[in-house]
Coordinates of C-alpha atoms in Angstrom, one line a residue:
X13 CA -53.8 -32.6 47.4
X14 CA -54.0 -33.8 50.9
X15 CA -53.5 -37.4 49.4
X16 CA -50.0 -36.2 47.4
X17 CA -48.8 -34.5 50.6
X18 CA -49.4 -37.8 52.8
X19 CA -49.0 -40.3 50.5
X20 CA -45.0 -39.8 50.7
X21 CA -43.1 -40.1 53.7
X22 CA -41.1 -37.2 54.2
X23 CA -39.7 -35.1 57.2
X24 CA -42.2 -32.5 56.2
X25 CA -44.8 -34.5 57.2
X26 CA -44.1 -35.3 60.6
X27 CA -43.5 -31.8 61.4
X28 CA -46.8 -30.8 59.8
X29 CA -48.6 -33.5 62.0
X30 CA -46.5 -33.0 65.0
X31 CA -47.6 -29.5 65.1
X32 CA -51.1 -30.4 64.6
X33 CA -51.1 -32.6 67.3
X34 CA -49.1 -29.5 69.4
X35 CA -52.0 -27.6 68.7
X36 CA -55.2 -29.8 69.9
X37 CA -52.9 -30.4 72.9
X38 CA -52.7 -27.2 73.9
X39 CA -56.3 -26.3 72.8
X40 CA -57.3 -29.1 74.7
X41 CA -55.4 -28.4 78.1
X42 CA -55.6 -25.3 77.8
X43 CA -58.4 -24.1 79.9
X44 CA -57.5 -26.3 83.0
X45 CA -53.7 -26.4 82.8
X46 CA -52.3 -23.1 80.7
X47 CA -54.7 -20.1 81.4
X48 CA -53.6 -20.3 85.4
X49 CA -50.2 -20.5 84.7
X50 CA -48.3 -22.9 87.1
X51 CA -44.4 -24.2 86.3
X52 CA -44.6 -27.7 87.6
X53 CA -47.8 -28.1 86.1
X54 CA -46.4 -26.8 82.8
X55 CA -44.0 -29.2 83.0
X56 CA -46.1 -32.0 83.7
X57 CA -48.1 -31.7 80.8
X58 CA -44.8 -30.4 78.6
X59 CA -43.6 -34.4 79.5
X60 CA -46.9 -35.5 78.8
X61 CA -47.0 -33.9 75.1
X62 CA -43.8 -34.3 74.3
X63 CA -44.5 -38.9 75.3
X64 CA -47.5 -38.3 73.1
X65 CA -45.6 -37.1 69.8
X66 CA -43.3 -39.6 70.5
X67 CA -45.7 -42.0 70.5
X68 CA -46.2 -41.5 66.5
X69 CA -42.7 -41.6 65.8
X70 CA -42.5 -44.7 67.4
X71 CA -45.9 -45.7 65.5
X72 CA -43.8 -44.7 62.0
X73 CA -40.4 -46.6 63.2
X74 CA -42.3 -49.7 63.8
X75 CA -44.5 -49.7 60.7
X76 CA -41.7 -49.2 58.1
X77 CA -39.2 -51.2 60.0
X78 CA -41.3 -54.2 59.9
X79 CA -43.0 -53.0 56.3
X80 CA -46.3 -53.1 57.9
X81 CA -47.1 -50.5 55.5
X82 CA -45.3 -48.5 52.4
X83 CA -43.8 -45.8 52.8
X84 CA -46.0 -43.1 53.4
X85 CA -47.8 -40.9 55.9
X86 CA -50.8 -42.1 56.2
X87 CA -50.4 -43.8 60.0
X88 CA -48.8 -41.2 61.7
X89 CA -52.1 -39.0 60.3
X90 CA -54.9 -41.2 60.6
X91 CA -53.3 -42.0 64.3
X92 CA -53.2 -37.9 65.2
X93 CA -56.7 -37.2 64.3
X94 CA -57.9 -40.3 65.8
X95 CA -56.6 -39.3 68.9
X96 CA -57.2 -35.8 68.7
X97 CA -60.7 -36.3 68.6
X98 CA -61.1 -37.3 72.1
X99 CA -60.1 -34.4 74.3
X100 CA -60.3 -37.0 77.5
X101 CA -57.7 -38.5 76.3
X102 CA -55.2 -35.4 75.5
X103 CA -56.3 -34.7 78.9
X104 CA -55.4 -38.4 80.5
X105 CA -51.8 -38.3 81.7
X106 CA -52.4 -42.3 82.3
X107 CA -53.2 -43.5 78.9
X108 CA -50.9 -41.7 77.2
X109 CA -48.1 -43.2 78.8
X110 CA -49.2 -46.6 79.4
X111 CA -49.8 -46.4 74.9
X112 CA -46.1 -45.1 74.5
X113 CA -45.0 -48.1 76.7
X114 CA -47.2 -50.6 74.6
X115 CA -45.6 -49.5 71.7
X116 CA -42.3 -50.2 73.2
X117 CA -43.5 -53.8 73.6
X118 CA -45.0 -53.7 70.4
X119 CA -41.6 -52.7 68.5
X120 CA -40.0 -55.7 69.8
X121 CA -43.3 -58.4 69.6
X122 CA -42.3 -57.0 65.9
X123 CA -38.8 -57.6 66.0
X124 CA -38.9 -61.3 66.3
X125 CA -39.2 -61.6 62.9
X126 CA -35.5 -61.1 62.8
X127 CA -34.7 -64.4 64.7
X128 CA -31.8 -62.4 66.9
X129 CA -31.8 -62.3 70.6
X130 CA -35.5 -63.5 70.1
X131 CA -36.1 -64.1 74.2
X132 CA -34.2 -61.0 75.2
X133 CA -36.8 -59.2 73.1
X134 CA -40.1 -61.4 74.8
X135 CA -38.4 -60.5 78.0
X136 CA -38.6 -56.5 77.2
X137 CA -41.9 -57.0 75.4
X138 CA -43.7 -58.6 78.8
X139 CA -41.6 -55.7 80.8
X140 CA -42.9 -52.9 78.9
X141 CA -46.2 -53.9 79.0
X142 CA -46.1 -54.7 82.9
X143 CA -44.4 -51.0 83.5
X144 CA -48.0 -49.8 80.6
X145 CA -50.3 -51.5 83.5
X146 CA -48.7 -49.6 86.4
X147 CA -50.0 -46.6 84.5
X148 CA -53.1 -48.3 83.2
X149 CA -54.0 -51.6 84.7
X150 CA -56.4 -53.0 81.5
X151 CA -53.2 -52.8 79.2
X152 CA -51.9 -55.6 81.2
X153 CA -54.3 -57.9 78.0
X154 CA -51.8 -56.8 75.6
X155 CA -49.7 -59.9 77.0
X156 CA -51.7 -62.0 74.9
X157 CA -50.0 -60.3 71.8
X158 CA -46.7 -61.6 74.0
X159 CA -48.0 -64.9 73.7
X160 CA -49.0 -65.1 70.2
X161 CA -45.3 -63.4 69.6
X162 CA -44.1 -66.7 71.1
X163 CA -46.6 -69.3 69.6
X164 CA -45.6 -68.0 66.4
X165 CA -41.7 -67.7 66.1
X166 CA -40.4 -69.4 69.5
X167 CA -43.1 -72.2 70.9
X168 CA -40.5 -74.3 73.2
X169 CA -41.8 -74.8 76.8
X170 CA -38.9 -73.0 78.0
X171 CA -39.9 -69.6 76.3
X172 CA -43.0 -69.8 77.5
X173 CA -42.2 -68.9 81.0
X174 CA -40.1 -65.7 80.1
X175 CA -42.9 -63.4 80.3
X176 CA -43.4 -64.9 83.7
X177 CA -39.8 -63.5 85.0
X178 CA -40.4 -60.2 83.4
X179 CA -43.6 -59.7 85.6
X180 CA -42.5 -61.2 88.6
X181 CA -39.3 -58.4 88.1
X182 CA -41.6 -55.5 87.5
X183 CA -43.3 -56.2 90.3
X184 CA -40.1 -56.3 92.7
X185 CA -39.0 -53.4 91.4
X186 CA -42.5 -51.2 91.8
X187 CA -42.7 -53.1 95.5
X188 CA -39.6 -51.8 96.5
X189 CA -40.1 -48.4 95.3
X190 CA -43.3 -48.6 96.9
X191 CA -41.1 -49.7 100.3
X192 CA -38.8 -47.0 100.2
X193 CA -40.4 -43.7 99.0
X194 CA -44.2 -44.6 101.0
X195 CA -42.8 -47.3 103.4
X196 CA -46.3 -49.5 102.3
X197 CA -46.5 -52.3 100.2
X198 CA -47.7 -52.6 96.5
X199 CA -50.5 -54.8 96.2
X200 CA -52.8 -56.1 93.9
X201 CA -56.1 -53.6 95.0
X202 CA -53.4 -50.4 94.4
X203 CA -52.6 -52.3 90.8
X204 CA -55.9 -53.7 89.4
X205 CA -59.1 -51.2 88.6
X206 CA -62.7 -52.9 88.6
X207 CA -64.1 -53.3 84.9
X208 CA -67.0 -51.0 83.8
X209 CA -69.9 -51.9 81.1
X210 CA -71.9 -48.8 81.3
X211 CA -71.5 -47.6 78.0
X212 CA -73.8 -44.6 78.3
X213 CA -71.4 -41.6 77.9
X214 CA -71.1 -42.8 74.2
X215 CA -74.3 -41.4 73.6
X216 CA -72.2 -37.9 74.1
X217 CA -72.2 -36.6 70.5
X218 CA -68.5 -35.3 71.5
X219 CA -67.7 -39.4 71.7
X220 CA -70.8 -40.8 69.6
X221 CA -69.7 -38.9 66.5
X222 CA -65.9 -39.2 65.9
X223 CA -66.4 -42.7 67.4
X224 CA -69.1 -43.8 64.6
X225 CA -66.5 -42.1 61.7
X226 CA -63.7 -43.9 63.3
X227 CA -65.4 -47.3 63.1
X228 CA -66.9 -46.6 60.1
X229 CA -62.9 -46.3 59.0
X230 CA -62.6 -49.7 60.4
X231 CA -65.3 -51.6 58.5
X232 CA -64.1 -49.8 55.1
X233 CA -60.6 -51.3 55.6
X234 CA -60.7 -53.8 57.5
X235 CA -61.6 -56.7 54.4
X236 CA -58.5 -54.7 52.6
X237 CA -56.6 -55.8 55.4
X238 CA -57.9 -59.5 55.5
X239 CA -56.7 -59.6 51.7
X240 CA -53.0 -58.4 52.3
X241 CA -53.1 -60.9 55.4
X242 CA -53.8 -63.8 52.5
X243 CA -51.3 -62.5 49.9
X244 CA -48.4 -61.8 52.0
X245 CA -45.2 -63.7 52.1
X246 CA -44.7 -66.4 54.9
X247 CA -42.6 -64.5 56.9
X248 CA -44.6 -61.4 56.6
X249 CA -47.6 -63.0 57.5
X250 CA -47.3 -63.3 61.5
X251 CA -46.5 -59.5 61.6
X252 CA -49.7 -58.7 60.0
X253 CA -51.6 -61.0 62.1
X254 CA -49.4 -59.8 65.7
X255 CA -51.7 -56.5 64.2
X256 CA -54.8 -58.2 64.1
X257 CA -53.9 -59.6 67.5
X258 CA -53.3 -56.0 68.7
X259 CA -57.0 -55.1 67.8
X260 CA -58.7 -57.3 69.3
X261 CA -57.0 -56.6 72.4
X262 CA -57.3 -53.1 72.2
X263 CA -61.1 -53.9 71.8
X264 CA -61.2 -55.9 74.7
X265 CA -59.3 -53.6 76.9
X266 CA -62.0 -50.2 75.8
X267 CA -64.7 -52.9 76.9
X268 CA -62.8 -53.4 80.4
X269 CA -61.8 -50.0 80.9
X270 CA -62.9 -48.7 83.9
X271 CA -63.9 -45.1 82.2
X272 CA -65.9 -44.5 79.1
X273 CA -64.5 -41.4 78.4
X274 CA -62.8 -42.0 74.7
X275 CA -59.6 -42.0 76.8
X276 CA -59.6 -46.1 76.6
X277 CA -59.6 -45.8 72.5
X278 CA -56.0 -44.8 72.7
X279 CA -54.9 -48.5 72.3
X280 CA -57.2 -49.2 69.4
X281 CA -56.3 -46.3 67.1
X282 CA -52.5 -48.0 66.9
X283 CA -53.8 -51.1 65.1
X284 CA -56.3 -49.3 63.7
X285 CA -54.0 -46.4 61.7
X286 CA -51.8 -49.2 60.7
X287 CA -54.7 -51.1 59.0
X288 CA -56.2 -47.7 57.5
X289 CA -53.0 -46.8 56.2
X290 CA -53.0 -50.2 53.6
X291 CA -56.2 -49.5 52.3
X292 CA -54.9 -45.7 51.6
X293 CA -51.8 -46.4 50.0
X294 CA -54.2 -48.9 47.9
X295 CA -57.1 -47.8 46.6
X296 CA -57.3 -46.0 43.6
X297 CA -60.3 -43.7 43.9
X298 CA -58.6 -40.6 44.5
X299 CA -61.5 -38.4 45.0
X300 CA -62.9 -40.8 47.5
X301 CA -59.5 -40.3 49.6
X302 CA -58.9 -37.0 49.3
X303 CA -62.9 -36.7 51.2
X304 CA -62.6 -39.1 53.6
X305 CA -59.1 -37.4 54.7
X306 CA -60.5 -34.3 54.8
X307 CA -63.3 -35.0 57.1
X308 CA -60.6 -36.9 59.4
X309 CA -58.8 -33.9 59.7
X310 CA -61.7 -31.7 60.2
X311 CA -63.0 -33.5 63.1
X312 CA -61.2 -33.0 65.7
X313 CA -61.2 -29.1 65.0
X314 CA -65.3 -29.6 65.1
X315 CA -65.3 -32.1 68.3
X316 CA -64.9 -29.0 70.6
X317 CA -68.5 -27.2 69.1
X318 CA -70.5 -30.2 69.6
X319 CA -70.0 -30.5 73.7

């Protein structure tokens, strides 16, 4: 059932996981932020809810745009309960934004593949993810993806230093706010936060268990993924591995992250949904699906009972 439902892309769908994702929101914030009922913090985390839904639409545009994966909705699933399973995160106003504006970058990474206005879109690529590290500083790695963006559809010198501009402009611009509204100046110990490898709070069974599943997802579709990489047209091919890229990245930047709260996952589980989502719309054991879907789904709902 679950598998029929998901398997098709249909408007249905994203209202059915919008709502879901509305819900562990709210249950989420809700002791902190909604049971002491304040307007402007309402609104704060109304903006913040409202980025985070976005976020899967974007997921969904850039996926079928760039036929990542079929037509289905699988991604914009497997991306909700991965990231509804870590209440640190639906409570980290940070991440969530910084992921909506890697996505932005990611979109038009994506879009090279179109060979139009290709440094206009490295250009917005390197400025997204420079306005992502304002919010969180270890997103600032996902210029690598930038880079391999270039290496594989533009490699002239030139292009090369485009990101360079970008940076140098989102900085000028976040100095000179900085100027005017606190009359200080932005620097480098205000931007940058230390790296942390004290991995202990993963021994939480509120992170240790969704995080084992979620990697366990990983592992199971990851050689899938490494198969469609080989069999895929020339011009796919760079797409799929800008993906690859992604994760890695995404790995590198929950290693870095300053807080080992599940929060820092956020930038993983867009890779990660998108790889799932082929060996979904693949495989053939249906009864096999329809399990491991239903134990996604359930674990968020059960994450709460095991703090």
């Amino acid at each position: 059932m679950l598998t029929s439902f998901f398997g098709k892309s249909k408007p249905h769908n994203g209202i059915v996981v919008a709502l879901f994702m509305t819900l562990i929101f709210v249950i989420a914030n809700f002791r902190d932020n909604f049971l002491a009922f304040n307007l402007a913090i309402f609104l704060e985390n109304l903006a913040v809810l409202l980025a985070f839904l976005l976020s899967v639409y974007v997921l969904n545009f850039i996926a079928k745009k760039n036929e990542l994966t079929r037509r289905s909705a699988y991604k914009i699933l497997l991306f909700a309960v991965f990231t509804t399973s870590f209440f640190a995160l639906l409570n980290n106003t940070q991440v969530i934004f910084a992921n909506l504006c890697v996505l932005f970058a990611f979109r038009r990474i994506l879009s090279l593949r179109s060979k139009k206005i290709m440094q206009k879109k490295v250009f917005d690529a390197t400025f997204w993810i420079c306005i992502a590290s304002i919010f969180y500083f270890w997103s600032i790695l996902f210029l690598v993806v930038v880079f391999a963006g270039i290496l594989f559809y533009l490699p002239k010198f030139k292009n090369w230093l485009i990101p360079l501009v970008a940076f140098l402009g989102v900085y000028l611009l976040n100095l000179s706010f900085h100027l005017v509204a606190y009359e200080n100046i932005y620097g480098f110990s205000q931007w940058y936060e230390p790296m942390n490898f004290d991995f202990s709070n993963y021994r939480d069974l509120s992170l240790l268990i969704p995080l084992s599943l979620i990697l366990a997802v990983l592992i199971w579709t990851l050689g899938n993924y490494l198969r469609l990489l080989q069999k895929a047209s020339i011009s796919l091919r760079p797409s799929l591995n800008l993906v690859l890229i992604s994760l890695i990245t995404s790995i590198a930047i929950a290693v870095f992250s300053p807080t080992k709260d599940g929060s820092e996952l956020i930038f993983f589980f867009v890779p990660l949904s998108i790889i799932a989502s082929t060996w979904f719309e693949r495989k053939k054991d249906k009864l096999f699906k329809e399990i491991l879907l239903g134990l996604l789904i359930l674990m968020p709902l059960l994450v709460p009972f095991l703090n």
